Coordinates of C-alpha atoms in Angstrom, one line a residue:
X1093 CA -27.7 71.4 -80.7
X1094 CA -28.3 75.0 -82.8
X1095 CA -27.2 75.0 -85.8
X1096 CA -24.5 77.9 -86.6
X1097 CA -23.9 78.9 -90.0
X1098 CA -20.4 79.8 -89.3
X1099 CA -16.9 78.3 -89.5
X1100 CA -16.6 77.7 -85.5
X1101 CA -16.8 74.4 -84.0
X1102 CA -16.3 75.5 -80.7
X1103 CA -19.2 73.8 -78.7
X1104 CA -20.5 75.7 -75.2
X1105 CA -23.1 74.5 -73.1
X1106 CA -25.6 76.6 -73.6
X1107 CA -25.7 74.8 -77.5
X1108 CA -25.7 71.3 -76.3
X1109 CA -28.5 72.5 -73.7
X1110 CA -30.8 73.6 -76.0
X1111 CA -32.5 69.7 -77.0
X1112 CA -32.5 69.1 -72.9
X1113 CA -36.5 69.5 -72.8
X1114 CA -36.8 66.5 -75.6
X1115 CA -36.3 64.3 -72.3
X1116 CA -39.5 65.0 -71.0
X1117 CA -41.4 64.3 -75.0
X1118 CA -43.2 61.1 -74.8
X1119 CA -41.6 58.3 -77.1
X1120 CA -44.6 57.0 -78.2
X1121 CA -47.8 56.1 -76.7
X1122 CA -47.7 55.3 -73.3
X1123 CA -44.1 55.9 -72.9
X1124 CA -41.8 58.0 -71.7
X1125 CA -37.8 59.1 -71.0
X1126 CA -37.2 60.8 -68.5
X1127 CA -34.2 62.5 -66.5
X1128 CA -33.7 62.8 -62.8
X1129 CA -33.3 66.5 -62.5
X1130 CA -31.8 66.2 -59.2
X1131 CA -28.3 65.9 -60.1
X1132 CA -26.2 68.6 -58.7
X1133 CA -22.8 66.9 -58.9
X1134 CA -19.3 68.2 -60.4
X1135 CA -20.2 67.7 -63.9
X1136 CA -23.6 69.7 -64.0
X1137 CA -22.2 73.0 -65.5
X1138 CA -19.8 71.3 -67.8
X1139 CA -20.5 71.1 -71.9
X1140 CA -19.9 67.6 -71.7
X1141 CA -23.0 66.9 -69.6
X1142 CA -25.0 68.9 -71.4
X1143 CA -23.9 67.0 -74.3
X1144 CA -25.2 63.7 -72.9
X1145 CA -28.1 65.0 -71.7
X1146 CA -29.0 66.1 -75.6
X1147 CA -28.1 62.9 -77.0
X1148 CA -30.1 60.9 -74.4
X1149 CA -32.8 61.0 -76.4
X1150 CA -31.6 59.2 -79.4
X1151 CA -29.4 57.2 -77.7
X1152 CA -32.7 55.8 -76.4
X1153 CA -33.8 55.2 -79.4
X1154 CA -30.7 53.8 -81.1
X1155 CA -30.3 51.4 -77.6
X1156 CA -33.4 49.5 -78.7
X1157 CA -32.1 48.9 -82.1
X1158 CA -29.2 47.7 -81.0
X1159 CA -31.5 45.2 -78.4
X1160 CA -33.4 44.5 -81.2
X1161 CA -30.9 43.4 -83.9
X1162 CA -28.9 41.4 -81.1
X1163 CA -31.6 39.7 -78.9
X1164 CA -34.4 39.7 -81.2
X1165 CA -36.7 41.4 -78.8
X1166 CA -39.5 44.2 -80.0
X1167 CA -39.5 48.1 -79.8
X1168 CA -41.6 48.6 -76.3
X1169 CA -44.0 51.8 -76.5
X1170 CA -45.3 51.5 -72.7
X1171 CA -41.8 51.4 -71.3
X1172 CA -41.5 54.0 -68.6
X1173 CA -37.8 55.0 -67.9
X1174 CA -35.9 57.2 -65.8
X1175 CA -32.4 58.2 -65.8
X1176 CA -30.5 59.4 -63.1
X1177 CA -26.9 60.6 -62.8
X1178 CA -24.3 60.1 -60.2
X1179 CA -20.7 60.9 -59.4
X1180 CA -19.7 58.2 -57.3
X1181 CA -22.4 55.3 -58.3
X1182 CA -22.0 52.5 -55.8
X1183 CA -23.3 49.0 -54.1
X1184 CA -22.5 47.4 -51.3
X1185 CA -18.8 49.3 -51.2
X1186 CA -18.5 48.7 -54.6
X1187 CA -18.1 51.1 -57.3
X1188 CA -20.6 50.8 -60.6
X1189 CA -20.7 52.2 -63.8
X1190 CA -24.4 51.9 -64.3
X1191 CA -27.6 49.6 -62.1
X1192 CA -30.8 48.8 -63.0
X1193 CA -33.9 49.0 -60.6
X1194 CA -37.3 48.2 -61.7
X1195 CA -40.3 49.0 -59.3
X1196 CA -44.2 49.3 -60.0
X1197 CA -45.5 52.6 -59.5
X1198 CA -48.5 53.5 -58.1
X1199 CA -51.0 53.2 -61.2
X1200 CA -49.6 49.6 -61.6
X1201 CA -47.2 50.8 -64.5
X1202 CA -43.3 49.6 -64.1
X1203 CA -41.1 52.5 -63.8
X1204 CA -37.5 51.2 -64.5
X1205 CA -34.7 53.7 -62.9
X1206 CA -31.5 53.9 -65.0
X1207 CA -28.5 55.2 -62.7
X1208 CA -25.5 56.1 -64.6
X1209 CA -21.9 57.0 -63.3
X1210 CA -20.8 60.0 -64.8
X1211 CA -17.5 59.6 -64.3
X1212 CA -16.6 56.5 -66.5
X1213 CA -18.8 58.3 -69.2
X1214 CA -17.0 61.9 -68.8
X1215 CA -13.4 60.2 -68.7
X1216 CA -14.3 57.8 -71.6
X1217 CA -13.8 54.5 -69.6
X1218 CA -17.7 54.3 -71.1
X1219 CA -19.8 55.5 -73.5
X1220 CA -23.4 56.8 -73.2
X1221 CA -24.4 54.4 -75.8
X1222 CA -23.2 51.1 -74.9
X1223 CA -24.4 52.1 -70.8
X1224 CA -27.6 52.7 -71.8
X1225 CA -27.9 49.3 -74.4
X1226 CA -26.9 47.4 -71.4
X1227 CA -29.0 48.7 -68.5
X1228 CA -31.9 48.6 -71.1
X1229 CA -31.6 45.5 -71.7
X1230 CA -32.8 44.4 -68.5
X1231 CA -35.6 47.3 -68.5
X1232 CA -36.6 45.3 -71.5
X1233 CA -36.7 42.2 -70.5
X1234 CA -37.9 43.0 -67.2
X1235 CA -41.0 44.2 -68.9
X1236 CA -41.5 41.8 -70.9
X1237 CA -41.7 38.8 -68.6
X1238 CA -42.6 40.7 -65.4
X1239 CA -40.6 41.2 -62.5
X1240 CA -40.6 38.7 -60.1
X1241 CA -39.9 36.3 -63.7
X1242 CA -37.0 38.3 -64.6
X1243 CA -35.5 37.8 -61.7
X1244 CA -35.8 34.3 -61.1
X1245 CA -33.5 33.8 -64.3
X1246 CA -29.8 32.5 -63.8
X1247 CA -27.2 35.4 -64.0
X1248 CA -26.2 34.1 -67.0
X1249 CA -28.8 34.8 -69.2
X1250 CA -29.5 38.0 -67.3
X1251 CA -25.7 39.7 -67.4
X1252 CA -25.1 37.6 -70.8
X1253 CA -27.5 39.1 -73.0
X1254 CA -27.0 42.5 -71.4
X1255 CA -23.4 42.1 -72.4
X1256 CA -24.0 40.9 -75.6
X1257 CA -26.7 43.3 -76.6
X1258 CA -24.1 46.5 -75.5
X1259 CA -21.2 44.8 -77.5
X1260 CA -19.1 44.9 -74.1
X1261 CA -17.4 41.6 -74.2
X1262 CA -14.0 41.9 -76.0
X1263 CA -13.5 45.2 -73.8
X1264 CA -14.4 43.3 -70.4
X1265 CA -12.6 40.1 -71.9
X1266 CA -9.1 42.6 -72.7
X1267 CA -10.1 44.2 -69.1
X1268 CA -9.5 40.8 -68.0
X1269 CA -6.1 40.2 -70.0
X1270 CA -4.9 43.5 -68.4
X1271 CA -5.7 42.1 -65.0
X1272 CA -4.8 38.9 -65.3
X1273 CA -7.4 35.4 -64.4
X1274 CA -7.6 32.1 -63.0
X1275 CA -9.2 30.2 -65.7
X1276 CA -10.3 27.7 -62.4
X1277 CA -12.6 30.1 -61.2
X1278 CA -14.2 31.6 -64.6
X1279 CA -17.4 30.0 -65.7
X1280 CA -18.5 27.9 -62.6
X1281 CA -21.3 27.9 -60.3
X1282 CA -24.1 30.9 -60.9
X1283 CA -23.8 33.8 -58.0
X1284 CA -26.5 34.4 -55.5
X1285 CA -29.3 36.4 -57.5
X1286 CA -29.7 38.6 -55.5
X1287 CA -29.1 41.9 -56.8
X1288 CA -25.9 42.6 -55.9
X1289 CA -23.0 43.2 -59.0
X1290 CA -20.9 40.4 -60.0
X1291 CA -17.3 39.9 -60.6
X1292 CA -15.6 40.7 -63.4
X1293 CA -14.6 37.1 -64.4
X1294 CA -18.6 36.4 -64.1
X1295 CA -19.3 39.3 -66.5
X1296 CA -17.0 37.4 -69.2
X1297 CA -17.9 34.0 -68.8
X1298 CA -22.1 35.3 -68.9
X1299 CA -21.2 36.5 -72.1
X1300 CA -19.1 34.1 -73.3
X1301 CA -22.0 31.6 -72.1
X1302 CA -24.1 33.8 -74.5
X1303 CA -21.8 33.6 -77.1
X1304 CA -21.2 30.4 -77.4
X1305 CA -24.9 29.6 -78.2
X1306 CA -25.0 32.6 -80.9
X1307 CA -21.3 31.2 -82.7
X1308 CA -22.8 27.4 -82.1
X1309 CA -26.3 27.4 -83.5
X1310 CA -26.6 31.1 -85.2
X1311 CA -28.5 34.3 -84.3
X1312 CA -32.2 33.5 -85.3
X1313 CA -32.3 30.3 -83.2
X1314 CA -30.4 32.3 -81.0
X1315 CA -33.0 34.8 -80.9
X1316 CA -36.0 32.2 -80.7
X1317 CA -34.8 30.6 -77.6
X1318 CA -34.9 34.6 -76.0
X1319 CA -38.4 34.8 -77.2
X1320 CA -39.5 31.7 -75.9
X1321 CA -37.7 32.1 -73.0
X1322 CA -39.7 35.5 -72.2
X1323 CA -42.8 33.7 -72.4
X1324 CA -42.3 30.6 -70.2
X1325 CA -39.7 31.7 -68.1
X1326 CA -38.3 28.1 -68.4
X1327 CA -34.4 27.8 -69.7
X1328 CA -34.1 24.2 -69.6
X1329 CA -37.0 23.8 -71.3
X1330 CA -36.3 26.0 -74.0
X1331 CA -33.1 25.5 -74.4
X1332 CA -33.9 22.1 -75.2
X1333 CA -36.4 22.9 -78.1
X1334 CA -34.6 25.3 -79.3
X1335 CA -31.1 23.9 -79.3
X1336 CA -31.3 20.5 -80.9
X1337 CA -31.8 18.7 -77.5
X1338 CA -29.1 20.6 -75.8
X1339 CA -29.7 20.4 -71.9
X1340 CA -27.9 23.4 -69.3
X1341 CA -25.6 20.6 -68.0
X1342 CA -24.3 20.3 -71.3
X1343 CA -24.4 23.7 -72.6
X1344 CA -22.3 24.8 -69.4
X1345 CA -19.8 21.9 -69.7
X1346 CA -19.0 23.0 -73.5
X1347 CA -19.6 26.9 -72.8
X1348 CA -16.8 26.0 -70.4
X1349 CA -14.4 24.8 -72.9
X1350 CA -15.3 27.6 -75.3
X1351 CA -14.7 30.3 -72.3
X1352 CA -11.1 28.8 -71.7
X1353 CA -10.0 28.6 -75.4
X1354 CA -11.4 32.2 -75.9
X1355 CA -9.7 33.7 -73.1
X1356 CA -6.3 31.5 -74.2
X1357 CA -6.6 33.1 -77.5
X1358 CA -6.8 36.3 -76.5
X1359 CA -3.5 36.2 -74.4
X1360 CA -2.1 35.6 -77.5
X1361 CA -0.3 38.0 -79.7
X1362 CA -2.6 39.0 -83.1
X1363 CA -0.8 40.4 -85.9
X1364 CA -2.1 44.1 -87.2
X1365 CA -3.8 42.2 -90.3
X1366 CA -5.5 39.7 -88.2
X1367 CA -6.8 42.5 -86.3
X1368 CA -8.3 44.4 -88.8
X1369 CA -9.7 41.3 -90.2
X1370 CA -11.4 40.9 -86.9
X1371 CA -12.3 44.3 -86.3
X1372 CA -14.3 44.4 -90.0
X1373 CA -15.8 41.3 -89.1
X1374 CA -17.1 42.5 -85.6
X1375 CA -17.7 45.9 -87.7
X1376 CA -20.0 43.7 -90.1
X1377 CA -22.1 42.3 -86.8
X1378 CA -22.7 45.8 -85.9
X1379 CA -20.3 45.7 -82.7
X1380 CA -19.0 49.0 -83.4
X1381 CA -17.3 48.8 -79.7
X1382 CA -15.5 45.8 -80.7
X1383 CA -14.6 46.7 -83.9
X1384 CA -13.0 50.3 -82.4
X1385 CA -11.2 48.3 -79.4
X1386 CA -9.6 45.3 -82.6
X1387 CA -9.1 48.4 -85.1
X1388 CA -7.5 50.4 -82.9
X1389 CA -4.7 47.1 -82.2
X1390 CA -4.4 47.2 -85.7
X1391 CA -3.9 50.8 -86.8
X1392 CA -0.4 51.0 -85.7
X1393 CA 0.9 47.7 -86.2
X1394 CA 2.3 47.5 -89.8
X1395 CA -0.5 48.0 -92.3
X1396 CA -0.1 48.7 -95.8
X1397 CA -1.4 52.0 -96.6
X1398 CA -4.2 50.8 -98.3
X1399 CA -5.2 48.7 -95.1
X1400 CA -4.7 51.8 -92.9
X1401 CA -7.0 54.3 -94.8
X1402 CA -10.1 51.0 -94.8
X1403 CA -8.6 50.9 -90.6
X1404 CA -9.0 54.5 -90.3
X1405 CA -12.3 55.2 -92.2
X1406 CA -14.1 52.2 -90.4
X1407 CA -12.8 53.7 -87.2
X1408 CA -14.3 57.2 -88.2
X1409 CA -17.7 54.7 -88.4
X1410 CA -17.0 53.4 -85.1
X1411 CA -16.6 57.0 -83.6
X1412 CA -19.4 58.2 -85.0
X1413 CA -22.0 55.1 -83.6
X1414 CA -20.4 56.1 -80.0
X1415 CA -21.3 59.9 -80.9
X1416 CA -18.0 61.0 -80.8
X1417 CA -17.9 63.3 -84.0
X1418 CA -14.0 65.0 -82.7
X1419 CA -12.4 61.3 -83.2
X1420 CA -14.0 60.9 -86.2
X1421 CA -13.4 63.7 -87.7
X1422 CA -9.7 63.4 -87.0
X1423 CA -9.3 60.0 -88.6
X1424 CA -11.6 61.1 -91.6
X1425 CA -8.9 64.4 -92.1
X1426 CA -6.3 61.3 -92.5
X1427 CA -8.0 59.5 -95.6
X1428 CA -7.7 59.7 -98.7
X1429 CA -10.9 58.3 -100.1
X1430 CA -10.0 55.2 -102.9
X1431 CA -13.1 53.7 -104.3
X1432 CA -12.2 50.4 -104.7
X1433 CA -11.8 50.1 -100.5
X1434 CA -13.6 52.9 -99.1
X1435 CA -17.4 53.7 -100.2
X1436 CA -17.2 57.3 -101.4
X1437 CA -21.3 58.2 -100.7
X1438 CA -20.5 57.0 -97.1
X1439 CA -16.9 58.6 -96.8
X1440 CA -19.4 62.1 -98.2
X1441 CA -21.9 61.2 -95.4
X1442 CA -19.6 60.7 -93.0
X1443 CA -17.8 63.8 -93.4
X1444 CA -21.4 65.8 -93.1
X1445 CA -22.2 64.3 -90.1
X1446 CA -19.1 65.3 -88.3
X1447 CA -19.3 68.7 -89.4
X1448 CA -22.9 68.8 -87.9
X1449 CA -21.8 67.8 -84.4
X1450 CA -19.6 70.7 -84.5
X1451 CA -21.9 73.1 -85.5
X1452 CA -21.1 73.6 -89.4
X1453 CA -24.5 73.5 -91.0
X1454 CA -23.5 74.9 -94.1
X1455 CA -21.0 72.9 -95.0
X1456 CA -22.9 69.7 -93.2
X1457 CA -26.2 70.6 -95.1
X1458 CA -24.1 70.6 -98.7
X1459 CA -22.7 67.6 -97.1
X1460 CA -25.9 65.5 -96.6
X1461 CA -27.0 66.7 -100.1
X1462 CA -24.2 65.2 -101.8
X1463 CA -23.7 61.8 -100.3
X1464 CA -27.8 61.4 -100.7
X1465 CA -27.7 62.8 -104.8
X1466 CA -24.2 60.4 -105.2
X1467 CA -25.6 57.4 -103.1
X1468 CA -27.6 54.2 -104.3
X1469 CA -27.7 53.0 -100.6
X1470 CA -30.6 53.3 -98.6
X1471 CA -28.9 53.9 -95.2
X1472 CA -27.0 56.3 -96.5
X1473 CA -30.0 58.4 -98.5
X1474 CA -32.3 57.9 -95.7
X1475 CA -30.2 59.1 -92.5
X1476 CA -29.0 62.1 -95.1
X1477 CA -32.7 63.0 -95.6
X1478 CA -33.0 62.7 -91.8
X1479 CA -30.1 65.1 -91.0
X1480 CA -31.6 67.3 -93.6
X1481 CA -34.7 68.0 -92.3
X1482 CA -32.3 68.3 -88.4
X1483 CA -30.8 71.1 -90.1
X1484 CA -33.7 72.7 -91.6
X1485 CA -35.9 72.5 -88.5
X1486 CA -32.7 74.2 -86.4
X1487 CA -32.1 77.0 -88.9
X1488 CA -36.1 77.6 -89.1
X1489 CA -36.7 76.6 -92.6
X1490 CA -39.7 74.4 -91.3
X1491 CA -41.6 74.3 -94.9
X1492 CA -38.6 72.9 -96.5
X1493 CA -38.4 70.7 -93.9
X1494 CA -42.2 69.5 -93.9
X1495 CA -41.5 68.5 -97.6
X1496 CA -38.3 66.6 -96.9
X1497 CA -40.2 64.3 -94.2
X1498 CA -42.6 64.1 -96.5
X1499 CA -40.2 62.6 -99.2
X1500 CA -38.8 60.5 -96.3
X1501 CA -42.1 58.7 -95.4
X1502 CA -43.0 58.3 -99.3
X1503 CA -40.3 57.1 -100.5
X1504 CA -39.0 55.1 -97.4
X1505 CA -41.8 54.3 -95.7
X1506 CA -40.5 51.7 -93.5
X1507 CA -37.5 53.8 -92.3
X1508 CA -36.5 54.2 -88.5
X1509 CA -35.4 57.4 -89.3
X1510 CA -39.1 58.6 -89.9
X1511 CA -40.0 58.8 -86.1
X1512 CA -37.0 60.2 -85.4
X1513 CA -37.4 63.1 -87.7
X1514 CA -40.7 63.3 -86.4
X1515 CA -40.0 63.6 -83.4
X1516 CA -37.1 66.8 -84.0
X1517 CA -39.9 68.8 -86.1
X1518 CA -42.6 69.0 -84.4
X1519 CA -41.0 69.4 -81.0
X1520 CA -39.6 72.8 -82.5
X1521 CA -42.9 73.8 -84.4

C-alpha cells in the first residue's frame, strides 16, 4: 500500500496496486512467487483484488510459518510457485475453492500451480491466508519427497495435514453440523487417489485422523513421524517407530472412535464461557481460524464484561492474522483496555497496525513507536520495528529506515521479520 499522511481510510485500487510487482521479486535463492497474469474475470478491477494480490506476498511468507510450526517441515528456498485466479474454479462438475498441480518444467525444476477461487475469498466464505497454507502444504510436501512419492500417500495424510496446517477443521467440522452426517459413512475406507476432490465428510475425518495422533502422542512426535515420513515414504513403518508400536489398523480403528465422539460433541450445545475457553485455547495453538469461528459463538452469549472485552480483543488478534484490519479495528473501538486481562503493549500494537491497513501512517507510525518503547515482548518490539521501517520506506525516509533494520538485525538477529523488512526496502530503493 502508500502510505498517506492524512485522516482518510478510504482504500482505492490504485493504493492496494502499488506492491503488485513484489510478486515477481524472488523469495530467496532459487525461488520464486509468481502470479498468473491472465486473469481477466469480474473481480480484476475491483480494490479487493488488488488487495490480495499485495498481500500475496507475505501471505507466502506467513503460510510457511504456519506449515512450519504445525507440521514441522523447513522454510523451502527452491520452491517455484505460481498462483492463478479463477471465478468459477472447478473439477470434474464440481466446484473448488482452491487445487493443487505440481508438474516438472522443462529445466527439471518443479513448478507447483496454485489455482484459487476468487469468489469464496471475495465473499469471505475463505480467506487468502488459510487457501494459500493449505494448497501449500502439498507444494511443500510434494517437493520434498518428490512427486510420484507424494502421491502414492493415503488421502489421509495428504488432505489431513493440509487441513491441519490451514487450521480449517472446526470450520469444515461446523460445515458439517450445518449440513447434517451419517457418522456410518465418516472415517472409512481411503478414496481413489486419484486426483480428484473428496467429500466433505472425508475432509473431516482426514483431519480428525490427523488430530488424533497430534492430541494422542503430542506435536514433536507428531512432527517426527512427518519428517520421517518424507524421507521413506513408508506410513506403516513410521508410524510404528514413531508411535509406540502403533500399527494403521489400529490407529484407524481408534481415530474412528475419536472422529465419532468429536463430531457428537460438537452437536452439542457449548455455553458462551466454554467457548471462549476453547477459543483462547485454539488461540494459544496459533489457530487463529478456530479461535475466530469459537470466539465468535461466544461473544454474544452471556459474558461478563470482563470476558467480552478479553473475547473481543483476541478477536481483533484473530482479524488481524486473516489481514482483515476493518473487523479488527471495529472490535478494538469496543475495548476498553484493563491490564490485568488484556496486554496493553499488544492492545497499542494492535491499534497501529489497523490504522496502517487503512492508510493512517501518522497516527500508525506514533502507534508502532509506543507499543515497541512500552513493550518487554519480543514479538511485539520486533513486528513494530518491522512496520516502522514499512512506513518509512513508503513515506521515503529510506536512511531512517536503513538504521531501523539495522537495529532489527542487531538486536534480533534471529527474527523472521528481518527478511521481510528486507525484502520491502530494497525493493523500493
Amino acid at each position: 500500500m502508500t502510505c498517506r499522511l492524512s485522516r482518510s481510510s478510504r482504500w482505492t485500487g490504485r493504493t492496494w496496486a502499488v506492491l503488485g510487482f513484489l510478486l515477481l521479486l524472488p523469495l530467496g535463492a532459487g525461488a520464486a512467487l509468481h502470479v498468473d497474469t491472465s486473469y481477466a474475470g469480474r473481480y480484476q478491477s475491483l480494490p479487493e483484488y488488488a488487495k490480495i494480490l499485495a498481500d500475496l506476498p507475505f501471505v507466502y511468507q506467513e503460510a510457511q510459518q504456519k506449515i512450519n510450526h504445525a507440521l514441522g517441515l523447513p522454510f523451502l528456498d527452491d520452491l517455484a510457485v505460481i498462483v492463478a485466479f479463477s471465478d468459477n474454479l472447478t473439477h470434474n462438475g464440481m466446484r473448488l475453492r482452491g487445487k493443487r498441480r505440481s508438474v516438472i518444467g522443462p529445466d527439471g525444476v518443479i513448478l507447483h500451480y496454485i489455482y484459487l477461487d476468487l469468489e469464496f475469498l471475495m465473499e469471505g466464505q475463505a480467506t487468502l491466508i488459510e487457501e494459500m497454507t493449505h494448497e501449500l502444504t502439498h507444494a511443500i510436501m510434494a517437493q520434498l519427497m518428490g512427486l510420484d512419492r507424494y502421491d502414492d500417500l493415503p488421502m489421509w495424510v495428504k488432505e489431513g495435514t493440509a487441513v491441519h496446517a490451514a487450521d480449517q477443521g472446526l470450520a469444515r467440522i461446523k460445515a458439517l453440523m450445518r449440513r447434517g452426517f451419517d457418522l456410518s459413512f465418516i472415517g472409512n475406507e481411503d478414496e481413489a487417489n486419484d486426483g480428484n476432490p473428496i467429500s466433505l465428510e472425508k475432509y473431516v475425518a482426514n483431519y480428525l485422523k490427523v488430530q488424533f495422533l497430534v492430541k494422542t502422542y503430542g506435536l514433536p512426535a507428531f512432527h517426527r513421524f512427518i519428517g520421517k515420513l518424507l524421507r521413506s515414504g513408508d506410513v506403516r513403518r513410521e508410524l510404528t517407530v514413531c508411535f509406540n508400536g502403533l500399527t494403521e489398523e489400529v490407529m484407524t480403528r481408534y481415530a474412528n472412535d475419536y472422529i465419532a465422539r468429536t463430531l457428537i460433541a460438537n452437536t452439542k450445545p457449548v455455553h458462551a464461557r466454554e467457548q471462549l475457553a476453547r477459543g483462547m485455547q485454539f488461540f494459544e495453538e496459533k489457530e487463529f481460524l478456530s479461535a475466530r469461528l469459537a470466539l465468535t459463538d461466544a461473544l454474544y452469549g452471556g459474558l461478563t464484561d470482563e470476558e467480552f472485552q478479553k473475547a473481543a480483543y483476541l478477536l481483533a488478534e484473530c482479524y488481524i492474522q486473516e489481514r482483515n484490519p476493518q473487523s479488527a479495528f471495529s472490535f478494538l473501538r469496543r475495548i476498553k483496555p484493563d491490564p490485568r486481562s488484556i496486554p496493553i503493549d499488544r492492545f497499542k500494537f494492535l491499534s497501529a497496525y489497523t490504522q496502517y491497513a487503512m492508510g493512517l501512517c501518522s497516527e500508525a507510525y506514533l502507534g508502532f513507536r509506543e507499543a515497541f518503547a512500552a513493550s518487554n515482548s519480543l514479538a511485539v518490539r520486533e513486528g513494530a520495528l518491522y512496520y516502522i521501517i514499512r512506513i518509512l520506506v513508503e513515506v521515503g525516509n529510506f536512511e531512517e529506515a536503513s538504521r531501523v533494520l539495522t537495529y532489527l538485525r542487531t538486536e534480533f538477529p534471529r527474527s523472521s521479520y528481518i527478511p521481510l523488512a528486507a525484502r520491502v526496502y530494497a525493493a523500493r530503493r
